[in-house]
Structures are given as C-alpha cells and as structure tokens.
Short mmCIF file of C-alpha atoms and ligand atoms in Angstrom, two decimals:
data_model
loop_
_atom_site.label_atom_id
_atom_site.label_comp_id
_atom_site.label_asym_id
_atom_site.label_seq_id
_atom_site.Cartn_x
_atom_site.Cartn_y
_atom_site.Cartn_z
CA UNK A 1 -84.29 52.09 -5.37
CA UNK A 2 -84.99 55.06 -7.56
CA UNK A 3 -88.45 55.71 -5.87
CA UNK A 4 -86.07 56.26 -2.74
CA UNK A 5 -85.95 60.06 -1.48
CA UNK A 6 -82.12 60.53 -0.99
CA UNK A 7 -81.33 63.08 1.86
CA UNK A 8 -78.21 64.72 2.87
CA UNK A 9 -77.79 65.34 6.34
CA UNK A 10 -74.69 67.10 7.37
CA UNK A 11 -73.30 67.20 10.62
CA UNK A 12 -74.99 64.02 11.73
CA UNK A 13 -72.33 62.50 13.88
CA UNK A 14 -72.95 65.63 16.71
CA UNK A 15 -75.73 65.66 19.00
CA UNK A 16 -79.09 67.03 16.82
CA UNK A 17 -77.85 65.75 13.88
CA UNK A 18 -77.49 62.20 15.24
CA UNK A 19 -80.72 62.13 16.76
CA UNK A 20 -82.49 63.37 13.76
CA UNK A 21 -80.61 60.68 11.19
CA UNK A 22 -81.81 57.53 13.99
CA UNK A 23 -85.22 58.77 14.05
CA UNK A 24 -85.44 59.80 10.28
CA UNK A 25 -84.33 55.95 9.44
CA UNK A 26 -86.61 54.59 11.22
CA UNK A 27 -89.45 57.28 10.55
CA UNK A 28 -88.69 56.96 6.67
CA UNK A 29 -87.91 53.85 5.12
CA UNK A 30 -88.06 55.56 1.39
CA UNK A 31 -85.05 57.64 2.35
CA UNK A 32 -81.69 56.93 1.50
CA UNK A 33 -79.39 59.12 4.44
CA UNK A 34 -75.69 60.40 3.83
CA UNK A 35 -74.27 61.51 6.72
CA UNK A 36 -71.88 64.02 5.78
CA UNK A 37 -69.52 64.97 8.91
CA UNK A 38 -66.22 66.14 9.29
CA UNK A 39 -65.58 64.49 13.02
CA UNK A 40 -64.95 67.23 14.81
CA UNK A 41 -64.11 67.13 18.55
CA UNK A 42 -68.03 67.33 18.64
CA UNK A 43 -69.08 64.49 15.96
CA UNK A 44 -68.82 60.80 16.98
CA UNK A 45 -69.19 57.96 14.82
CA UNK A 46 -70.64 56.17 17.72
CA UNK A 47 -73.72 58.76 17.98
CA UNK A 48 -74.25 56.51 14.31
CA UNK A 49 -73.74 52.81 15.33
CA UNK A 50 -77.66 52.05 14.95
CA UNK A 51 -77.35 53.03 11.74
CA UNK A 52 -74.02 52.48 10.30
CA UNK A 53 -74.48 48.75 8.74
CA UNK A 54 -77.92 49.90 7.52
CA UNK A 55 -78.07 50.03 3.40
CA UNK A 56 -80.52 53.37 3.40
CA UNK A 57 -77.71 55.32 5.22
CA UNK A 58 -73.62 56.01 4.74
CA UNK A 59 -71.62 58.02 6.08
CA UNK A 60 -68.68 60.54 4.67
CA UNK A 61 -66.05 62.15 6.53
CA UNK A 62 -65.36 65.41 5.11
CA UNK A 63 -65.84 69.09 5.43
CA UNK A 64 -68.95 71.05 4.27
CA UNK A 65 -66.16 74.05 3.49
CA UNK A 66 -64.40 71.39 0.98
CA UNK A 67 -66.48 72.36 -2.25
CA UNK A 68 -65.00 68.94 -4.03
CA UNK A 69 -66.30 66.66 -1.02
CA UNK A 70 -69.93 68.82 -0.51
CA UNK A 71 -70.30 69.73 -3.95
CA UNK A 72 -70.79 66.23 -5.24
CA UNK A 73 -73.45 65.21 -2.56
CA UNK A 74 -75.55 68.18 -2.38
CA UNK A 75 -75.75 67.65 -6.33
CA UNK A 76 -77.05 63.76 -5.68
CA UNK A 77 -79.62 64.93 -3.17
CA UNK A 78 -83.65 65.27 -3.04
CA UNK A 79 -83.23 67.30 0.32
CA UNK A 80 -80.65 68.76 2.54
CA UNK A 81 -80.24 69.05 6.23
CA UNK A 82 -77.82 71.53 7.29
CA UNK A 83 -76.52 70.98 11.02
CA UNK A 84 -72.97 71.33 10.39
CA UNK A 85 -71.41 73.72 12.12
CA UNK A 86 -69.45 75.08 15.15
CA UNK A 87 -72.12 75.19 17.85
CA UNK A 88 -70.43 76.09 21.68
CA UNK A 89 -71.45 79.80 22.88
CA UNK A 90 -68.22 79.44 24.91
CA UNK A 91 -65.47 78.08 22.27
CA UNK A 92 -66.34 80.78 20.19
CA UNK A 93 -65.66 83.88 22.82
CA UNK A 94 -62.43 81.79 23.20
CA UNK A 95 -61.48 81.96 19.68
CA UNK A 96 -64.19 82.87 16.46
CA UNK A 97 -62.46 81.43 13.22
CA UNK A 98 -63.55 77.74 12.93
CA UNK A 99 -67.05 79.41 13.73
CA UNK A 100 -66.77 81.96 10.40
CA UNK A 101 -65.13 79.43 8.54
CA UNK A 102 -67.54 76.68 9.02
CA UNK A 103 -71.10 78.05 9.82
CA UNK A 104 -70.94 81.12 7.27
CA UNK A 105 -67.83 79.94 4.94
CA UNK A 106 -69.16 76.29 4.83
CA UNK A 107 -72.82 77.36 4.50
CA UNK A 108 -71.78 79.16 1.79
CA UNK A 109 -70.28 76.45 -0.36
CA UNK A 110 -73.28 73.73 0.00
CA UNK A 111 -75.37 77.04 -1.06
CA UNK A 112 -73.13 77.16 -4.01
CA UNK A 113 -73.39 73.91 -4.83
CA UNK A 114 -77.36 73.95 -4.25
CA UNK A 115 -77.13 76.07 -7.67
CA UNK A 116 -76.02 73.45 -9.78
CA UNK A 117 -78.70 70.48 -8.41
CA UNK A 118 -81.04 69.45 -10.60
CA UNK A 119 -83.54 67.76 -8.32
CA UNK A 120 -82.92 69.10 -4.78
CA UNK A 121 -86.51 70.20 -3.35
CA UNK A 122 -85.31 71.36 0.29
CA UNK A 123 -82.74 72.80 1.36
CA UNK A 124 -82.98 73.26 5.67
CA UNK A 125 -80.40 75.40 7.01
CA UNK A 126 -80.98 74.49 10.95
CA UNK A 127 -80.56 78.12 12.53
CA UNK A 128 -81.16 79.18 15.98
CA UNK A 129 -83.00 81.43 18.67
CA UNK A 130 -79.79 82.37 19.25
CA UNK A 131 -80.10 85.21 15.82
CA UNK A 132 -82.52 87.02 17.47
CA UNK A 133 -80.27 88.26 20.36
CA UNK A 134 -81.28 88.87 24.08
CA UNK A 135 -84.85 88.80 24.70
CA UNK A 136 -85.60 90.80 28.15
CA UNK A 137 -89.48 90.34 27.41
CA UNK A 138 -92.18 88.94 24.92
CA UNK A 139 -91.00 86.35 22.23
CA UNK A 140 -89.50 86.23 18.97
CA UNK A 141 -91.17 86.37 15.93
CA UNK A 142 -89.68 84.83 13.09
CA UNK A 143 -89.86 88.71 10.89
CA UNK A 144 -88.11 90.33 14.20
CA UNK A 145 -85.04 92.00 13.44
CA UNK A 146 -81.41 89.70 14.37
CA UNK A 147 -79.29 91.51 16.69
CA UNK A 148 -77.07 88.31 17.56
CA UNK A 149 -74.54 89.36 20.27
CA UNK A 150 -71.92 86.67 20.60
CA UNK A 151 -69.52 85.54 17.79
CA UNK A 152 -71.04 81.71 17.12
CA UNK A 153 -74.80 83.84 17.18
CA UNK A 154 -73.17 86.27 14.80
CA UNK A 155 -71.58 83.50 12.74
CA UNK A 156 -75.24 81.57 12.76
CA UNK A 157 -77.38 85.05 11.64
CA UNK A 158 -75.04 85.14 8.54
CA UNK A 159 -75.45 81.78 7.52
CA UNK A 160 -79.35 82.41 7.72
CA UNK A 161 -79.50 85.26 5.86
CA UNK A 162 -76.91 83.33 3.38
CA UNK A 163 -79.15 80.76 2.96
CA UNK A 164 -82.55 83.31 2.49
CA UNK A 165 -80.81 85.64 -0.19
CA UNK A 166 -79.89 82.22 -2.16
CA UNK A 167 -83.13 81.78 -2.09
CA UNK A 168 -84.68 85.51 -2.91
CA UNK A 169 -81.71 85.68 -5.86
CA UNK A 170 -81.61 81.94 -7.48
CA UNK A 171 -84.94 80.39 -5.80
CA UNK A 172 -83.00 77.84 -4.32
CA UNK A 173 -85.90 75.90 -2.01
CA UNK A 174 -84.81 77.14 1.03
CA UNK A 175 -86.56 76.62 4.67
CA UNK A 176 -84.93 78.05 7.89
CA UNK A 177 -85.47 76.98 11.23
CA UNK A 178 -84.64 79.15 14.60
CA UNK A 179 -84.85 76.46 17.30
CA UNK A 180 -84.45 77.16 21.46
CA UNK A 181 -81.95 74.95 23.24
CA UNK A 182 -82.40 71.60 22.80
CA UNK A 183 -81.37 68.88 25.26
CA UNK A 184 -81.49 64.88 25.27
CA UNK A 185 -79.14 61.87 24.75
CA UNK A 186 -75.79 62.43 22.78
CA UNK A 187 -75.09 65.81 24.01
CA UNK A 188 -71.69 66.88 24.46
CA UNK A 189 -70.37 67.63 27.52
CA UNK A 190 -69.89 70.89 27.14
CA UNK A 191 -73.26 72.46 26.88
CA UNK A 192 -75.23 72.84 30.47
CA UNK A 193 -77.59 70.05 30.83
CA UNK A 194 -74.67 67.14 29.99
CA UNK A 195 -72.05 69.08 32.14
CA UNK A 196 -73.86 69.77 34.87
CA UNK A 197 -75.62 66.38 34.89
CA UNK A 198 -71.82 64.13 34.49
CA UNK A 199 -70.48 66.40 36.98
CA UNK A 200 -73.21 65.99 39.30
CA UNK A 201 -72.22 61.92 38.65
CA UNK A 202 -69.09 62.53 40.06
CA UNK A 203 -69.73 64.79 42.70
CA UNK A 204 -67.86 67.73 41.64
CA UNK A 205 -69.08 71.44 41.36
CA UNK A 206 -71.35 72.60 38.73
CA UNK A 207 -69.85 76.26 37.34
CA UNK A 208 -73.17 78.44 37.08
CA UNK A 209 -72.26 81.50 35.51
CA UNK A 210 -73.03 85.18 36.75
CA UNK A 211 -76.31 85.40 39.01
CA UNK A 212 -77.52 82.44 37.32
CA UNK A 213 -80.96 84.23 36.48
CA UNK A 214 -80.06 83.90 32.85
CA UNK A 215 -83.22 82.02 31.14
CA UNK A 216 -83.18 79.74 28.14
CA UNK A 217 -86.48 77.74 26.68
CA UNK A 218 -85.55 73.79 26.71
CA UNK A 219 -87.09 72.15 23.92
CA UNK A 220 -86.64 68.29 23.81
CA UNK A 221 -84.52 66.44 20.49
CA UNK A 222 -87.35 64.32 19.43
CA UNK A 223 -89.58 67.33 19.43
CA UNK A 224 -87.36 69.07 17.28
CA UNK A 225 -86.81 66.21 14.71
CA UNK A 226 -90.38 65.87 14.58
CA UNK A 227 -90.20 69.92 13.78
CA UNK A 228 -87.63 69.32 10.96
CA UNK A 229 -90.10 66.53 9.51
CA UNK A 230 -93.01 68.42 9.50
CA UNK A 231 -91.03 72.07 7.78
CA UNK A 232 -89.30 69.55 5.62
CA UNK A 233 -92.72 68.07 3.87
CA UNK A 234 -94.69 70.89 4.76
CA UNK A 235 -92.79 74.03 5.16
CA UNK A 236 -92.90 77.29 2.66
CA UNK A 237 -89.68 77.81 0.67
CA UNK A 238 -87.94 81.00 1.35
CA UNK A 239 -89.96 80.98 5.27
CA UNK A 240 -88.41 81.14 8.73
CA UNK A 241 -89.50 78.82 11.23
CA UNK A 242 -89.53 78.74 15.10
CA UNK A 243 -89.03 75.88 16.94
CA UNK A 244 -89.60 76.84 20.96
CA UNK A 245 -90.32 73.72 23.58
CA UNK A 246 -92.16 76.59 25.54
CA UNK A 247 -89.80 75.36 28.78
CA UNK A 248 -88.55 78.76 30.04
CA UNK A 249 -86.43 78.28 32.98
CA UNK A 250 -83.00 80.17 34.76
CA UNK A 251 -80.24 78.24 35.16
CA UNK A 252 -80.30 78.04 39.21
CA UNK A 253 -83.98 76.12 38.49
CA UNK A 254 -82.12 73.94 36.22
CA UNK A 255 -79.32 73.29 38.45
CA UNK A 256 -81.26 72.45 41.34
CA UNK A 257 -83.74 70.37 39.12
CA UNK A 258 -80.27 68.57 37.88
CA UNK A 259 -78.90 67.81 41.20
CA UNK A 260 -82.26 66.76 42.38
CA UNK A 261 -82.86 63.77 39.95
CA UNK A 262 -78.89 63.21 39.97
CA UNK A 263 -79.15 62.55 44.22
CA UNK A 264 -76.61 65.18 44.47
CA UNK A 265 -76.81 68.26 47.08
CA UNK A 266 -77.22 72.00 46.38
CA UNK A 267 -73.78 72.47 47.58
CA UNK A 268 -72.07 71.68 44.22
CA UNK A 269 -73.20 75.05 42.73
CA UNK A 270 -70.69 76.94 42.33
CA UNK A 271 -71.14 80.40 41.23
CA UNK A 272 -68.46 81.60 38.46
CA UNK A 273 -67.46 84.73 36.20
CA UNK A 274 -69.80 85.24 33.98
CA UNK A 275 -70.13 84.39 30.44
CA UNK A 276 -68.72 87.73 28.38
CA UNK A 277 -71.51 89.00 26.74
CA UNK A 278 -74.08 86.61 28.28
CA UNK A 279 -77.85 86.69 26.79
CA UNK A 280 -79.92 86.93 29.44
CA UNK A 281 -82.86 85.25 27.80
CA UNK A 282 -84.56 83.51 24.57
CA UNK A 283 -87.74 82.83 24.04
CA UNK A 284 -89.90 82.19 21.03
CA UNK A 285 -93.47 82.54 19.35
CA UNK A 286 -94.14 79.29 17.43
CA UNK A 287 -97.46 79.83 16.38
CA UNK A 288 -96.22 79.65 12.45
CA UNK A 289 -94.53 76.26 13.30
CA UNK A 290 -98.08 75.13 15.05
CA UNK A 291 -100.32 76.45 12.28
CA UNK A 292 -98.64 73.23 10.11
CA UNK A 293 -99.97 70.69 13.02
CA UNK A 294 -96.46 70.91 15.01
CA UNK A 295 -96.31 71.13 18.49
CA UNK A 296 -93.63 69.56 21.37
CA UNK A 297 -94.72 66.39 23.19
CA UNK A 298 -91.83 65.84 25.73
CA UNK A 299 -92.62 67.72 29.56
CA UNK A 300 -89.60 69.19 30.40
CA UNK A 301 -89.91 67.12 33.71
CA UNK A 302 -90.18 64.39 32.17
CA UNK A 303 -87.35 64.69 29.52
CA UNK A 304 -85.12 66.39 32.09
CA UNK A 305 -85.65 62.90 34.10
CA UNK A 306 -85.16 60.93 31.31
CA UNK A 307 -82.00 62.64 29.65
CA UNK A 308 -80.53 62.07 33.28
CA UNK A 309 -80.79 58.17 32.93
CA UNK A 310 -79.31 58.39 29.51
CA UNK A 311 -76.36 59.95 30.87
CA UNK A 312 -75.94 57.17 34.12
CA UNK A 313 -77.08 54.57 32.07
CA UNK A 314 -73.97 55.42 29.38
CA UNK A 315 -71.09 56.54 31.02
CA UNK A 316 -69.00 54.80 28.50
CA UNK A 317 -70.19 56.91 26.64
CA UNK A 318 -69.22 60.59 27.85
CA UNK A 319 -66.23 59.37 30.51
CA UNK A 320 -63.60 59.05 27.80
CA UNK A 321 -63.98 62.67 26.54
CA UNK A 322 -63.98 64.00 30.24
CA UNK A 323 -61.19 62.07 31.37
CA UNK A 324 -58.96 60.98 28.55
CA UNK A 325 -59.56 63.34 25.93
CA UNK A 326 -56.53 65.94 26.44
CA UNK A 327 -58.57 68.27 23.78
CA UNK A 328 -61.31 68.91 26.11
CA UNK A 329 -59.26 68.52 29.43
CA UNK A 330 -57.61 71.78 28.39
CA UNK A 331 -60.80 73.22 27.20
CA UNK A 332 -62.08 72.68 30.30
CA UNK A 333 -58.75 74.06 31.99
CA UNK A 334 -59.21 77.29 29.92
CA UNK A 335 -63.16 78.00 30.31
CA UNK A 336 -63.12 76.73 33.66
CA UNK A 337 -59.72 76.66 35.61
CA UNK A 338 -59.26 80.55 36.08
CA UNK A 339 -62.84 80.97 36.92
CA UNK A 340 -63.19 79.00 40.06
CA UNK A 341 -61.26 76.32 40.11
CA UNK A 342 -63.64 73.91 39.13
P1 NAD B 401 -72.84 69.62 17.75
O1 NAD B 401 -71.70 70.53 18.07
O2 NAD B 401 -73.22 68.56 18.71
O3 NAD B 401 -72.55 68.89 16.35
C1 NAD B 401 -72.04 69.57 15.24
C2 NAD B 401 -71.63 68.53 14.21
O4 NAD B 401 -71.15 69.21 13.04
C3 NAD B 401 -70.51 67.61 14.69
O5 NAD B 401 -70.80 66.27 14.36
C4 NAD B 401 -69.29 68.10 13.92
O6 NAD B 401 -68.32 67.08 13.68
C5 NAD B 401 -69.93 68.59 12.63
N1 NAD B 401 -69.11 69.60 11.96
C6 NAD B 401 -68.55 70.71 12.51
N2 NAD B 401 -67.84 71.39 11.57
C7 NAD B 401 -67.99 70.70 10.40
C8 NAD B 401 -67.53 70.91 9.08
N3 NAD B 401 -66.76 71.96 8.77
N4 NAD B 401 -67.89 70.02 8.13
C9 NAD B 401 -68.67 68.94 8.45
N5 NAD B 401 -69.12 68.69 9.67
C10 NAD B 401 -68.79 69.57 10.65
O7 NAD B 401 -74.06 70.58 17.42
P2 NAD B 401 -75.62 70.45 17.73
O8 NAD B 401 -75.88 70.97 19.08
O9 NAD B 401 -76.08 69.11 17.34
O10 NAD B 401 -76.20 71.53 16.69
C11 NAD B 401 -76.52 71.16 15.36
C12 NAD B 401 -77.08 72.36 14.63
O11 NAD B 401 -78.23 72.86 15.31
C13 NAD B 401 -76.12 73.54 14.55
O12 NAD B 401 -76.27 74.16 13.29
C14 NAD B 401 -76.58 74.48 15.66
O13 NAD B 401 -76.24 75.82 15.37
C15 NAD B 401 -78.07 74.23 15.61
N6 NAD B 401 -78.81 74.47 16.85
C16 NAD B 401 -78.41 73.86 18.01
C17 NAD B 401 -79.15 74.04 19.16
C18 NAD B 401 -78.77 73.36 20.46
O14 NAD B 401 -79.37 73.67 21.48
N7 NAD B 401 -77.82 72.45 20.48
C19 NAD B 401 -80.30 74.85 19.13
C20 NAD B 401 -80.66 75.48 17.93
C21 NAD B 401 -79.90 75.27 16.80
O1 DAU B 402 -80.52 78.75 22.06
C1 DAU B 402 -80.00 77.84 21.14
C2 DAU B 402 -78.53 77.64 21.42
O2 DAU B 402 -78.45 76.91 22.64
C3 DAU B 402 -77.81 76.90 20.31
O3 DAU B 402 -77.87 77.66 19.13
C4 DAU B 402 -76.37 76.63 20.72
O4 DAU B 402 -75.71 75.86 19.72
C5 DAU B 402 -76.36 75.88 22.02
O5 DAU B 402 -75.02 75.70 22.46
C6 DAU B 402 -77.15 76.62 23.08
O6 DAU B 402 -76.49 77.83 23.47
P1 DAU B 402 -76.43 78.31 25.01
O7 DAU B 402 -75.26 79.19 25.15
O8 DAU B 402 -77.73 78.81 25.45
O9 DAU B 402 -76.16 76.87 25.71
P2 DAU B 402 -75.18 76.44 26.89
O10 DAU B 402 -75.54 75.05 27.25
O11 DAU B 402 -73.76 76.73 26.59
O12 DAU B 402 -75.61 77.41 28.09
C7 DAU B 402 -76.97 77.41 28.56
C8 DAU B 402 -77.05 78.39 29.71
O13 DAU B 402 -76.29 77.88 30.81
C9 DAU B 402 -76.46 79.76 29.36
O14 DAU B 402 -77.23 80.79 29.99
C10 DAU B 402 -75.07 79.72 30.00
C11 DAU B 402 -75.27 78.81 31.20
N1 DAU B 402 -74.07 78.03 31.57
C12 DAU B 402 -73.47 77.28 30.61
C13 DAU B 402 -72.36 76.54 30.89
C14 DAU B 402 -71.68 75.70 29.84
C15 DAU B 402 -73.59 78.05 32.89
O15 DAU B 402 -74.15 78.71 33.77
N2 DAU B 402 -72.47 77.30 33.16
C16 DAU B 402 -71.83 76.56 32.23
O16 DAU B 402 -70.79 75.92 32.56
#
C-alpha cells in the first residue's frame, strides 16, 4: 500500500465530485480516494454506490469548515480536490451565508490545514467561469480581472484568490481551475439541463428566465474530469486554468434542444422573471489548458442526447427529491411559485 497515491476529494457525493471519484477509481488504481462530504441537500451517498465497498476509496461525512474533521485528512493526503461547496446561482440570491461560510470560510480551513502537510503535492481548488463575471464579447483569459456579480460567484472569486495568496505567501502547491457549466448524469435538479429535462418527463412547464438569450458554454463531466487529471499531473503550481467545452448556446436553443430529444412540445416554455442580476454570458479561452494535451471529446449533441437517457433511464433516481423531498418542494415553491406558477 504505501506506493499508493492517497487523494482527498471533497465534496464527492454532489454531481462533479461524484463523477470525478467513479472515473478517478477506475482511471487510477494506485490511488487511495477519501471522499470527504458533508451530505448536503446536494450530496448523495448513492452518486457513490460503485464505489463504496471498494478498499481504494472511503467515505467521511463531515464539514470542510470543521477544522478537527478536515484538518486530519488534508494532513494524510498526496493531493487534494476541492469541490465542496455551495454551488446554486439561485439559492444564493435567496439567502448568501451557507455560500460565505462554506466556499470562502471552508476553503479557508483545508488551506490552513494544507500548512501543516508534510507530503501534499496538489492542492486543486475547482473554481469557476463564473469569477470572471458577464462576458458580453470575446473570452476569458485566465489573467483577466474577476468582477463576479452574484453572491455564490462572489463567494467562489474569494475562495480562488484564498487559495492563490496561500500559495504566493506559504508555497502551498496550489492549481486553480475556472470551468464553464458542466452537465451529465447525477445533476441535481435544480440546475437547467436536469430541471428542464425531468420536467419535460412529466410534462410540466420549463421556467426560462428573462428573454432567454442569456448564453452559457456546456462543457461535458467526463471532459472536465479528464481536465482535473491532466492539471493535477501536469499543471503549474500557483497557475489558473480554464476549462471551456467550447458549446456556447442561449437558453431558448437549449430548451428547444431539451424538449426535442425529451418528445415534449415547445409549448412547455414558459417565460418567467428573470434571474436578479442575471449574467448574460460566459465564455472561455482554453488555450493554456490545451497547450498540456487537454481538449473536450463529448459533442454537445451528443452528450445533450445522452444525459437525457440518463435522466429516463433513472427516475428513481431524481423522483424522490422532486416529489417527496419537502426541502426542495419549498425551494421550488419559493424560486418558482411567485414567478409563474410553475
Ligand atoms: P453540487 O452542489 O452538486 O455538489 C456539492 C457537494 O459539496 C455536495 O455533495 C455537498 O454535500 C458538498 N458540500 C457542500 N457543503 C459542504 C461542506 N461544508 N462540507 C463538505 N461538503 C460540502 O456541486 P457541483 O455542481 O458538483 O460543483 C462542484 C464544484 O465545482 C463546486 O466547487 C462548484 O463551484 C464547481 N463548479 C461547478 C460547475 C457546474 O457547472 N456545476 C462549473 C464550474 C465549477
Ligand atoms: O458557469 C459555471 C457555473 O454554472 C457553476 O459555477 C455553477 O455552480 C453552476 O450552477 C452553473 O451556474 P449557472 O447559473 O450558469 O447554472 P444554472 O443551471 O442555474 O442556469 C443556467 C442558465 O439557465 C442561466 O442563464 C439561468 C438559466 N435558467 C436556470 C434555471 C435554474 C433558467 O432560464 N431557468 C431556470 O429555471
């Protein structure tokens, strides 16, 4: 065992972070995985069940805020993947606090404990596109200024810059990637693609906000694990990263591409208040992330189609939160229930 590579992935019960532990245990067999997740409404143990009777991975339920839980297990690691964190544009113009508390607070404390490791050799704090604010033209570079506009952006632009000055002031081996939207199996259904797409299953509306001209560049899961691989053994310590699937597309195009493959008409659109605050667009230059041999594999027609299936081939897996979970019933009630009734 002690040749074994022993990575801490936090936040692997939620969507990313559950795709990248499967395809990390089956990519790697010389690592030894510890899930570190707090369960959330958003983390699922079942996003794990390939995994969980597996002896290179084990899980632990706890916070990434809780310095006696985090502390310990950053100190025992080779590497660290940081995914944990409050992640729903919407939840956080509702209310911001779990959003400071755990994406800056909690980033803060496995930074802290990154001091006193003896062996760690990456640390990847998983940022976002999101840092870089609205886009109206061009793309992001990864030395562009942040100008995040929404509180969970905000809350994700301090983490980064967290996790770069802990490596500028102690030379902790810090690598940050920006990423565009991802979309595949496991994700919540909150986010666009899985609500629109279960909806669609049941024949209700799908609530497109404002004009629906908004754009966002869809960038498949597996492309983006593969991206975390390749900064992971590759990338520079103290550099940024962009991860872009180079799928820009408005919402209305991915409505009506949604209710296409789902066999559902046009009619369910149902235009809705706005988001406050709404970006209008993201889009990213990923020439650094190609320059180490990276680039995404998965046509956005292609893993549109397939990420449809996923959900109609596993409605046991997303009914239950829709219809019996009284936590996102009310969410639902508040994002969605004075805008149009949906
Ligand atoms: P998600 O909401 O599906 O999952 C988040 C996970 O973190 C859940 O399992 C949750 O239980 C866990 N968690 C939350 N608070 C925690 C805490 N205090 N301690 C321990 N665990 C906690 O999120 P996701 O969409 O998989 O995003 C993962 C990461 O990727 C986030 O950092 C997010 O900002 C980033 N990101 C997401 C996207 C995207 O399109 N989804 C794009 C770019 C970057
Ligand atoms: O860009 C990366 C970011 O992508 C990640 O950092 C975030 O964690 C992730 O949630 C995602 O943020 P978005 O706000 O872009 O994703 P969301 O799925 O919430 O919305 C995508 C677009 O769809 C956005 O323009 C708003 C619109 N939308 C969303 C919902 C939930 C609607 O029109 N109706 C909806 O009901």
């Amino acid at each position: 065992m002690s040749e074994m590579t022993k990575v801490l992935v936090t936040g692997g019960a939620g969507f990313i972070g559950s795709n990248f532990v499967r395809w990390a245990h089956n990519a790697h067999p010389d690592w030894q995985i510890t899930t570190l997740d707090k369960l959330t409404y958003a983390g699922r143990l079942e996003n794990l069940s390939s995994v969980m009777d597996s002896a290179r991975h084990h899980f632990v339920q706890g916070d990434i805020a809780d310095a006696a839980i985090a502390g310990p297990l950053v100190h025992d690691s080779d590497m660290v993947v940081h995914f944990a964190a409050e992640t729903h544009v919407d939840r956080s113009i509702q209310s911001a606090a779990a959003f400071i508390t755990t994406d800056v607070i909690g980033t803060f404390v496995l930074l802290e404990a990154a001091r006193q490791a003896t062996h760690l050799k990456r640390f990847v704090q998983i940022s976002t596109d999101e840092v870089y604010g609205s886009v109206p033209s061009g793309a992001s570079v990864e030395t562009d200024e942040l100008r995040p506009r929404n509180p969970y952006s905000a809350s994700k632009a301090g983490a980064d810059r967290l996790a770069y000055s802990y490596w500028a002031t102690y030379g902790i081996p810090v690598v940050i990637t920006r990423a565009s939207n991802n979309y595949g199996p496991n994700q919540f259904p909150e986010k666009v693609i899985p609500l629109f797409i279960t909806n669609a299953v049941d024949n209700i509306p799908v609530p497109l906000y404002g004009d629906g001209l908004n754009v966002r560049d869809w960038l498949h899961v597996d492309d983006h694990c593969r991206a975390i691989d390749v900064v992971m053994a590759q990338g520079t310590d103290g550099e940024v990263y962009n991860v872009g699937g180079g799928n820009e597309v408005t919402n209305v195009d991915l409505t009506h591409r949604i209710l296409e493959l789902a066999g559902r008409s046009d009619a369910l659109i149902t235009r809705v208040a706005d988001r406050l605050g709404h970006d209008r667009r993201y889009a990213l230059d990923t020439t650094k992330l190609r320059g180490l041999g990276w680039a995404p594999h998965v046509p956005f027609e292609e893993g549109l189609a397939s990420t449809v299936d996923w959900y109609c081939q596993n409605e046991s897996w997303w009914r239950p939160i829709k219809e019996q979970d009284q936590a996102y019933r009310a969410y639902y009630h508040t994002q969605y229930g004075s805008r149009a009734n949906v």
